[in-house]
Amino acid sequence: MSSADGGRVRPGFRHGGGTVKGFVHKDQFPRPNLNDSLEGEIQAFLTDEDQLHTYDDLTKVNPVTPTTVLKCLQARYNARVFYTHAGCTLVALNPFQPIPDLYSVDVMKEYHCAPQPQELKPHIFIVAEEAYRNVQGQLEPVNQSLVVSGESGAGKTWTSRCLMKYYATVAASSSVVKSQDIVGRIERRVLDSNPIMEAFGNACTLRNNNSSRFGKYIQLQLDRSQLLVGASVQTYLLEKTRVACQPANERNFHIYYQMIKGATDEQRKDWKMPCGQHFVWLPNAEKTVEEDCFHETVEAMVHLGINAERQREIFRILAGILQLGNVNFSPSTDESQPYFLQRAAELFSIPTEELQLALRVRTLKAGKQSVLKPCSQTECSMRRDCLAKVIYAQLFEWLVAFINNSICADKSMWCNFIGILDVYGFECFQLNNLEQLCINYANEKLQQHFVAHYLRAQQEEYVSEGLQWSFVKYQDNQSCLDLIEGSTVSVFSLLNEESRLNRASDCKMFRVRLEKELCDNVNISWDKFSKVPHFTVAHYAGKVNYQIQGMVEKNKDPVPPELNSLLQKSDNSLLHQIFTDKETDNMTSKGLSKVTVVSKFKNSLESLMKILHTTTPHYTRCIKPNHDCKPLTFKKEEVIMQLEACGIVETIHISAAGFPIRIPFTSFLQRYGLIAKYSNFQSESDCASKYTLSLCPFMDKFVLTLLAFVSQLDLLEDQRNKILSQCAFVIQCCWLRYQRRRRQARRKSATLIQAAVRSWLVRKQVQRWNRAATVIQDTWRKWKALLKSLAEAELDDAKDLEEENVPELNPVIRERGSVQLSTLQEPVTVRGWPMGLALASAPSITVSLTATGFQKMMSVMASLNLPSRRGEYKVEPNQYTQGLASIRAQPKGSVKLHYQRSPLLYADRQPDLKSEVTGFNEILLEKTL
């Protein structure tokens, strides 16, 4: 089936489906008296009142009547259950007191992680999660809108705040490490935009302590991973008249009371606001509300990037507006008059004389000449109020633009959005003017969107598809919209014509014209006996009387050019900037028709409705249990009026009798075709024509099988999730196998590289060792050769031996290797050494030494200590006591040494420096063998 909602998944599923016959239309039962006894089915249903609070979905109520719906809501409210499903709509009752742990982070995670959030208790987080999953599931249209509606004080602002906190929590990037420097995170900046806009745009009224005096549509921008990357804010019709005119028992905007109660002494001195000073434009300053938190507003400004100097300029402008409100105009001289005017001029950083002149004198242009005309007391007050309103309105627009620049992401970074609409609720006061007319017109547009999107579109779809359906009547507010904004003749068109006339407005003449042009419309009426000109409009939520006095002037919204020129000369850089930019905008639109307040508001509201029509809407109806804002107080008369006004009963009728699941055929095939293995579509345009014939037998059998189950969509989603899980498992296996193979290849490559590097290092080390060994060997050989040369140089030459007349040795002595000594005059000690011979203290001695068997003989002699034959000489080994003397040294006496083989070749002992040998040059010989 095709559908206007593009396949939206409904939050509350009921048992069964198909059509329900014989239910009662709205026009067939009058509104019952709540005090009368209940009869028939109603009485049977309400018999067990203890179980009424268990109906978490009002489509389960049988029969569906205003009384049964009201009783169920009252029972749930008394049980402190404040959310209830009503088909496609969530009904939220305002408890008017904080409820612990109802909106905590743990509760957010519980609804976000639940496989089927609809199975949990009704909550605003179910609506938020449904929209978020629609974006994840790419259900057409992908973009979502959360429409929060209700009258003033029903809890719309609080609900919108909870929705933003939810998305800032669940749509935040889990990969981002939460550090102390959290200022730059987009989630924090998006949440910080709320305190600033509420401080500058909300006020305490008779019906609500935190009433939004402007409308806003916040687009939460999501990337392809459904992560929050930015946001943008669009505002509608700020009630700037509240700056200079506050209704009885109401307050000005929150920011002024925050400044009075939270400023330091230094700030008060800078703002010229001493303690105890009374301000005309700050009524009910003694009343304290929860929103009077100056520190929170300043902290939000810091997080959004508004530095201290810019904050000082903002607060000085606000203080100047308050001082301007104390300025009175009278013919007599007032000493306090220049005092407040001077303070205002100083805070605005403009000359006092020029400010006074701009307020008191009007410049008229007659051709090329300018004429100065003094203003009356009333005109001066109007110019003062106009100055205050235009400054505050421009400052508010600058704040919104600054917030958007701070939190808005580039178009390339996001692809989808979830919009949260929070507009002023339906208002009806004793005195209603242009502001209330625009506010109620906006609520009419939202109600019409709900009617066209759900109440009308669903039933027309059932009829067009040939389903058996009994049409449910509902209250259509299209005639009221035609009265207000009609293209031919309407209240807005007549008001714009009156505003564009270059003349003073006459409220009585305007009333006469309204009666003449709009007398055929049943939604407008007049009290002919009333002395105050007014007209009454029958809105969907009730009748409202609008005062005509001052409506035309407010629609013109004139700003004297003298005031604009004066503010452009301000030394306050912010004030100079915003009014210079405004003058630039006026220059670009020069030559166009003058834009009135209602024209501008109508155009902006129409652009909003175009956005809503391209998104999947989710409705939340906020109900105000009592008009006194008392905690846990439920007044049936007031609640039943709201239920009937917003069409809750009709919504329940259609949801209970209709089909809760409606998905276009092409979208159904694209989403669930993979179950039957027919998901490979070439394109969405030709999928129906290509596969309709082949799938018809399967789809008929499949649909008939599914009708036997309670929740068809749950079965489809579960089966689809199983198939997707299997596909994801296969992909994971392939990916893990690929990664494992890749790791093994890398490990093998790393092993080869490591082995090659190690072998190269070993080769280099061995080469270094070989070069070092070669150097050591060469050095050692050179050293050996040097020692050898030194030893050879110490030996006697053969020529010296030939010159000496040495007697021949006895053969026996030669053979035995003995020593033959000549006769000495005195006893001489002869010491033998295996490697050499030392003689000391000998006068003229001749020693003959044979080399035959020298080594053997010297070894024997080294081990003996023999006396001489005659007892005059002895032979002792001298390895450890004596050294070896040079044979070329000249002793005191004449010594001759003859040998056949040099003993120095076998020397391996260091000569003793303490030797008794004197007169010889001692040398050190190292081992040469």
Short mmCIF file of N, CA and C in Angstrom, two decimals, residues 806-911:
data_model
loop_
_atom_site.label_atom_id
_atom_site.label_comp_id
_atom_site.label_asym_id
_atom_site.label_seq_id
_atom_site.Cartn_x
_atom_site.Cartn_y
_atom_site.Cartn_z
N VAL A 806 142.19 -18.05 21.74
CA VAL A 806 141.58 -18.92 22.74
C VAL A 806 142.18 -20.29 22.61
N PRO A 807 142.70 -20.79 23.68
CA PRO A 807 143.28 -22.14 23.62
C PRO A 807 142.18 -23.15 23.36
N GLU A 808 142.65 -24.22 22.73
CA GLU A 808 141.70 -25.26 22.40
C GLU A 808 141.25 -25.98 23.66
N LEU A 809 140.04 -26.37 23.62
CA LEU A 809 139.49 -27.07 24.77
C LEU A 809 139.88 -28.53 24.73
N ASN A 810 139.93 -29.01 25.91
CA ASN A 810 140.17 -30.43 26.03
C ASN A 810 138.99 -31.16 25.43
N PRO A 811 139.24 -32.17 24.62
CA PRO A 811 138.11 -32.91 24.02
C PRO A 811 137.13 -33.45 25.04
N VAL A 812 137.72 -33.85 26.15
CA VAL A 812 136.84 -34.41 27.18
C VAL A 812 135.89 -33.33 27.70
N ILE A 813 136.49 -32.16 27.91
CA ILE A 813 135.63 -31.05 28.42
C ILE A 813 134.62 -30.63 27.38
N ARG A 814 135.11 -30.61 26.09
CA ARG A 814 134.17 -30.24 25.04
C ARG A 814 132.99 -31.19 24.98
N GLU A 815 133.34 -32.47 25.15
CA GLU A 815 132.27 -33.47 25.05
C GLU A 815 131.32 -33.39 26.22
N ARG A 816 131.87 -33.15 27.41
CA ARG A 816 131.03 -33.14 28.61
C ARG A 816 130.36 -31.79 28.81
N GLY A 817 130.84 -30.77 28.16
CA GLY A 817 130.23 -29.46 28.32
C GLY A 817 130.61 -28.79 29.60
N SER A 818 131.87 -29.13 30.12
CA SER A 818 132.28 -28.53 31.37
C SER A 818 132.96 -27.20 31.08
N VAL A 819 133.21 -26.51 32.14
CA VAL A 819 133.82 -25.18 32.04
C VAL A 819 135.24 -25.27 32.56
N GLN A 820 136.18 -24.78 31.74
CA GLN A 820 137.57 -24.79 32.14
C GLN A 820 137.98 -23.38 32.49
N LEU A 821 138.43 -23.21 33.70
CA LEU A 821 138.83 -21.90 34.17
C LEU A 821 140.34 -21.89 34.40
N SER A 822 140.88 -20.77 34.09
CA SER A 822 142.33 -20.63 34.35
C SER A 822 142.56 -20.37 35.81
N THR A 823 143.72 -20.47 36.21
CA THR A 823 144.05 -20.27 37.60
C THR A 823 143.91 -18.81 37.95
N LEU A 824 143.17 -18.57 39.00
CA LEU A 824 142.93 -17.19 39.42
C LEU A 824 143.69 -16.93 40.69
N GLN A 825 144.02 -15.67 40.88
CA GLN A 825 144.73 -15.31 42.08
C GLN A 825 143.81 -15.33 43.27
N GLU A 826 142.51 -14.96 43.02
CA GLU A 826 141.55 -14.91 44.12
C GLU A 826 140.34 -15.76 43.75
N PRO A 827 139.63 -16.24 44.76
CA PRO A 827 138.43 -17.03 44.46
C PRO A 827 137.38 -16.17 43.72
N VAL A 828 136.82 -16.74 42.69
CA VAL A 828 135.81 -16.04 41.89
C VAL A 828 134.56 -16.94 41.82
N THR A 829 133.39 -16.28 42.03
CA THR A 829 132.11 -17.03 41.96
C THR A 829 131.67 -17.10 40.53
N VAL A 830 131.47 -18.30 40.08
CA VAL A 830 130.99 -18.53 38.72
C VAL A 830 129.57 -19.09 38.82
N ARG A 831 128.68 -18.39 38.26
CA ARG A 831 127.27 -18.81 38.30
C ARG A 831 126.84 -19.26 36.90
N GLY A 832 126.24 -20.40 36.87
CA GLY A 832 125.75 -20.92 35.58
C GLY A 832 124.24 -20.72 35.46
N TRP A 833 123.80 -20.53 34.25
CA TRP A 833 122.36 -20.29 33.96
C TRP A 833 122.02 -21.07 32.69
N PRO A 834 120.88 -21.76 32.68
CA PRO A 834 120.63 -22.56 31.48
C PRO A 834 120.57 -21.75 30.22
N MET A 835 120.22 -20.53 30.31
CA MET A 835 120.06 -19.72 29.12
C MET A 835 121.16 -18.69 28.98
N GLY A 836 122.08 -18.75 29.76
CA GLY A 836 123.15 -17.78 29.62
C GLY A 836 124.19 -17.94 30.70
N LEU A 837 125.17 -17.00 30.76
CA LEU A 837 126.27 -17.08 31.71
C LEU A 837 126.59 -15.69 32.19
N ALA A 838 126.82 -15.56 33.51
CA ALA A 838 127.15 -14.25 34.08
C ALA A 838 128.42 -14.38 34.90
N LEU A 839 129.38 -13.46 34.71
CA LEU A 839 130.62 -13.43 35.49
C LEU A 839 130.71 -12.07 36.16
N ALA A 840 131.18 -12.08 37.36
CA ALA A 840 131.26 -10.82 38.10
C ALA A 840 132.53 -10.78 38.93
N SER A 841 133.03 -9.57 39.10
CA SER A 841 134.19 -9.31 39.98
C SER A 841 135.38 -10.18 39.59
N ALA A 842 135.64 -10.29 38.34
CA ALA A 842 136.78 -11.11 37.88
C ALA A 842 137.81 -10.19 37.23
N PRO A 843 139.01 -10.33 37.60
CA PRO A 843 140.03 -9.48 36.96
C PRO A 843 140.25 -9.90 35.52
N SER A 844 141.22 -10.67 35.23
CA SER A 844 141.48 -11.13 33.87
C SER A 844 141.16 -12.61 33.84
N ILE A 845 140.03 -12.97 33.19
CA ILE A 845 139.55 -14.34 33.20
C ILE A 845 139.34 -14.77 31.76
N THR A 846 139.64 -15.96 31.49
CA THR A 846 139.35 -16.56 30.18
C THR A 846 138.46 -17.74 30.41
N VAL A 847 137.29 -17.70 29.79
CA VAL A 847 136.28 -18.76 29.96
C VAL A 847 136.03 -19.38 28.59
N SER A 848 136.09 -20.69 28.56
CA SER A 848 135.79 -21.43 27.33
C SER A 848 134.55 -22.27 27.58
N LEU A 849 133.60 -22.21 26.66
CA LEU A 849 132.32 -22.91 26.82
C LEU A 849 132.00 -23.59 25.50
N THR A 850 131.82 -24.88 25.61
CA THR A 850 131.49 -25.64 24.42
C THR A 850 129.98 -25.66 24.25
N ALA A 851 129.60 -25.79 23.01
CA ALA A 851 128.17 -25.81 22.70
C ALA A 851 127.64 -27.20 22.48
N THR A 852 128.55 -28.22 22.60
CA THR A 852 128.09 -29.59 22.39
C THR A 852 127.23 -30.01 23.55
N GLY A 853 126.09 -30.47 23.28
CA GLY A 853 125.16 -30.85 24.35
C GLY A 853 124.89 -29.73 25.32
N PHE A 854 124.85 -28.53 24.77
CA PHE A 854 124.77 -27.35 25.64
C PHE A 854 123.46 -27.30 26.43
N GLN A 855 122.39 -27.53 25.77
CA GLN A 855 121.11 -27.41 26.47
C GLN A 855 121.00 -28.43 27.58
N LYS A 856 121.40 -29.64 27.29
CA LYS A 856 121.32 -30.69 28.32
C LYS A 856 122.25 -30.40 29.46
N MET A 857 123.39 -29.92 29.09
CA MET A 857 124.40 -29.64 30.13
C MET A 857 123.95 -28.48 30.98
N MET A 858 123.42 -27.46 30.40
CA MET A 858 123.02 -26.29 31.17
C MET A 858 121.83 -26.61 32.06
N SER A 859 120.97 -27.50 31.62
CA SER A 859 119.85 -27.90 32.48
C SER A 859 120.35 -28.62 33.71
N VAL A 860 121.39 -29.44 33.51
CA VAL A 860 121.95 -30.16 34.68
C VAL A 860 122.63 -29.19 35.60
N MET A 861 123.37 -28.24 35.03
CA MET A 861 124.09 -27.29 35.86
C MET A 861 123.13 -26.36 36.59
N ALA A 862 121.98 -26.08 35.99
CA ALA A 862 121.03 -25.18 36.64
C ALA A 862 120.43 -25.80 37.87
N SER A 863 120.46 -27.13 37.92
CA SER A 863 119.87 -27.80 39.08
C SER A 863 120.88 -28.13 40.17
N LEU A 864 122.13 -27.73 39.92
CA LEU A 864 123.18 -28.06 40.89
C LEU A 864 123.79 -26.79 41.45
N ASN A 865 124.37 -26.89 42.58
CA ASN A 865 125.15 -25.80 43.21
C ASN A 865 126.45 -26.42 43.67
N LEU A 866 127.44 -26.60 42.68
CA LEU A 866 128.65 -27.38 42.94
C LEU A 866 129.81 -26.47 43.37
N PRO A 867 130.58 -26.90 44.27
CA PRO A 867 131.82 -26.15 44.64
C PRO A 867 132.91 -26.44 43.61
N SER A 868 133.92 -25.66 43.61
CA SER A 868 135.04 -25.88 42.69
C SER A 868 135.86 -27.08 43.14
N ARG A 869 136.76 -27.50 42.28
CA ARG A 869 137.57 -28.69 42.58
C ARG A 869 138.48 -28.43 43.76
N ARG A 870 138.98 -27.24 43.78
CA ARG A 870 139.93 -26.94 44.82
C ARG A 870 139.26 -26.31 46.02
N GLY A 871 137.95 -26.23 45.96
CA GLY A 871 137.23 -25.58 47.06
C GLY A 871 137.27 -24.10 47.01
N GLU A 872 137.81 -23.59 45.90
CA GLU A 872 137.91 -22.14 45.78
C GLU A 872 136.81 -21.57 44.90
N TYR A 873 136.18 -22.45 44.09
CA TYR A 873 135.14 -21.97 43.19
C TYR A 873 133.88 -22.79 43.37
N LYS A 874 132.74 -22.21 43.04
CA LYS A 874 131.45 -22.93 43.09
C LYS A 874 130.55 -22.48 41.94
N VAL A 875 129.71 -23.41 41.54
CA VAL A 875 128.76 -23.15 40.46
C VAL A 875 127.35 -23.16 41.04
N GLU A 876 126.58 -22.12 40.81
CA GLU A 876 125.22 -22.00 41.35
C GLU A 876 124.24 -21.61 40.21
N PRO A 877 123.03 -22.17 40.28
CA PRO A 877 122.00 -21.69 39.30
C PRO A 877 121.53 -20.30 39.67
N ASN A 878 121.30 -19.50 38.73
CA ASN A 878 120.96 -18.10 38.99
C ASN A 878 119.68 -17.66 38.29
N GLN A 879 118.69 -18.59 38.09
CA GLN A 879 117.47 -18.19 37.42
C GLN A 879 116.70 -17.14 38.22
N TYR A 880 116.76 -17.21 39.53
CA TYR A 880 115.88 -16.40 40.35
C TYR A 880 116.62 -15.30 41.09
N THR A 881 117.94 -15.26 40.98
CA THR A 881 118.66 -14.26 41.76
C THR A 881 119.50 -13.33 40.93
N GLN A 882 119.98 -13.81 39.78
CA GLN A 882 120.86 -12.97 39.00
C GLN A 882 120.30 -12.71 37.62
N GLY A 883 120.73 -11.67 37.02
CA GLY A 883 120.33 -11.33 35.67
C GLY A 883 121.40 -11.72 34.68
N LEU A 884 121.24 -11.24 33.50
CA LEU A 884 122.18 -11.56 32.42
C LEU A 884 122.81 -10.26 31.96
N ALA A 885 124.10 -10.23 31.88
CA ALA A 885 124.84 -9.03 31.49
C ALA A 885 125.24 -9.10 30.04
N SER A 886 125.37 -7.96 29.47
CA SER A 886 125.78 -7.88 28.08
C SER A 886 127.23 -8.34 27.97
N ILE A 887 127.48 -9.16 26.98
CA ILE A 887 128.84 -9.67 26.84
C ILE A 887 129.75 -8.66 26.20
N ARG A 888 129.13 -7.56 25.63
CA ARG A 888 129.96 -6.53 25.04
C ARG A 888 130.32 -5.44 25.99
N ALA A 889 129.73 -5.48 27.18
CA ALA A 889 130.07 -4.44 28.15
C ALA A 889 131.48 -4.68 28.69
N GLN A 890 132.14 -3.62 29.02
CA GLN A 890 133.49 -3.69 29.55
C GLN A 890 133.46 -3.67 31.07
N PRO A 891 133.74 -4.74 31.70
CA PRO A 891 133.76 -4.75 33.17
C PRO A 891 135.01 -4.07 33.69
N LYS A 892 135.16 -4.14 34.99
CA LYS A 892 136.36 -3.55 35.59
C LYS A 892 137.61 -4.32 35.19
N GLY A 893 137.40 -5.59 35.09
CA GLY A 893 138.50 -6.42 34.65
C GLY A 893 138.33 -6.77 33.19
N SER A 894 139.19 -7.63 32.66
CA SER A 894 139.12 -8.09 31.29
C SER A 894 138.43 -9.44 31.29
N VAL A 895 137.27 -9.55 30.57
CA VAL A 895 136.47 -10.78 30.52
C VAL A 895 136.31 -11.17 29.06
N LYS A 896 136.53 -12.42 28.76
CA LYS A 896 136.36 -12.96 27.43
C LYS A 896 135.39 -14.12 27.51
N LEU A 897 134.46 -14.19 26.60
CA LEU A 897 133.47 -15.26 26.58
C LEU A 897 133.51 -15.89 25.20
N HIS A 898 133.66 -17.18 25.23
CA HIS A 898 133.71 -17.91 23.97
C HIS A 898 132.68 -19.02 24.03
N TYR A 899 131.92 -19.12 22.99
CA TYR A 899 130.91 -20.18 22.93
C TYR A 899 130.64 -20.47 21.47
N GLN A 900 130.16 -21.61 21.26
CA GLN A 900 129.84 -21.99 19.88
C GLN A 900 128.42 -21.63 19.47
N ARG A 901 127.47 -21.60 20.42
CA ARG A 901 126.07 -21.28 20.10
C ARG A 901 125.57 -20.27 21.12
N SER A 902 124.95 -19.22 20.66
CA SER A 902 124.56 -18.13 21.56
C SER A 902 123.45 -18.59 22.49
N PRO A 903 123.60 -18.39 23.78
CA PRO A 903 122.54 -18.77 24.74
C PRO A 903 121.39 -17.75 24.77
N LEU A 904 121.59 -16.61 24.12
CA LEU A 904 120.54 -15.59 24.21
C LEU A 904 119.28 -15.99 23.47
N LEU A 905 119.43 -16.96 22.56
CA LEU A 905 118.24 -17.39 21.84
C LEU A 905 117.25 -18.11 22.74
N TYR A 906 117.74 -18.54 23.90
CA TYR A 906 116.87 -19.31 24.80
C TYR A 906 116.54 -18.53 26.05
N ALA A 907 116.81 -17.24 26.05
CA ALA A 907 116.54 -16.45 27.27
C ALA A 907 115.05 -16.19 27.39
N ASP A 908 114.52 -16.38 28.59
CA ASP A 908 113.11 -16.09 28.85
C ASP A 908 112.90 -15.50 30.22
N ARG A 909 114.00 -15.00 30.82
CA ARG A 909 113.85 -14.43 32.16
C ARG A 909 114.33 -13.00 32.13
N GLN A 910 113.59 -12.14 32.89
CA GLN A 910 113.94 -10.72 32.99
C GLN A 910 115.13 -10.59 33.92
N PRO A 911 116.13 -9.87 33.52
CA PRO A 911 117.29 -9.70 34.42
C PRO A 911 116.87 -8.99 35.70
#
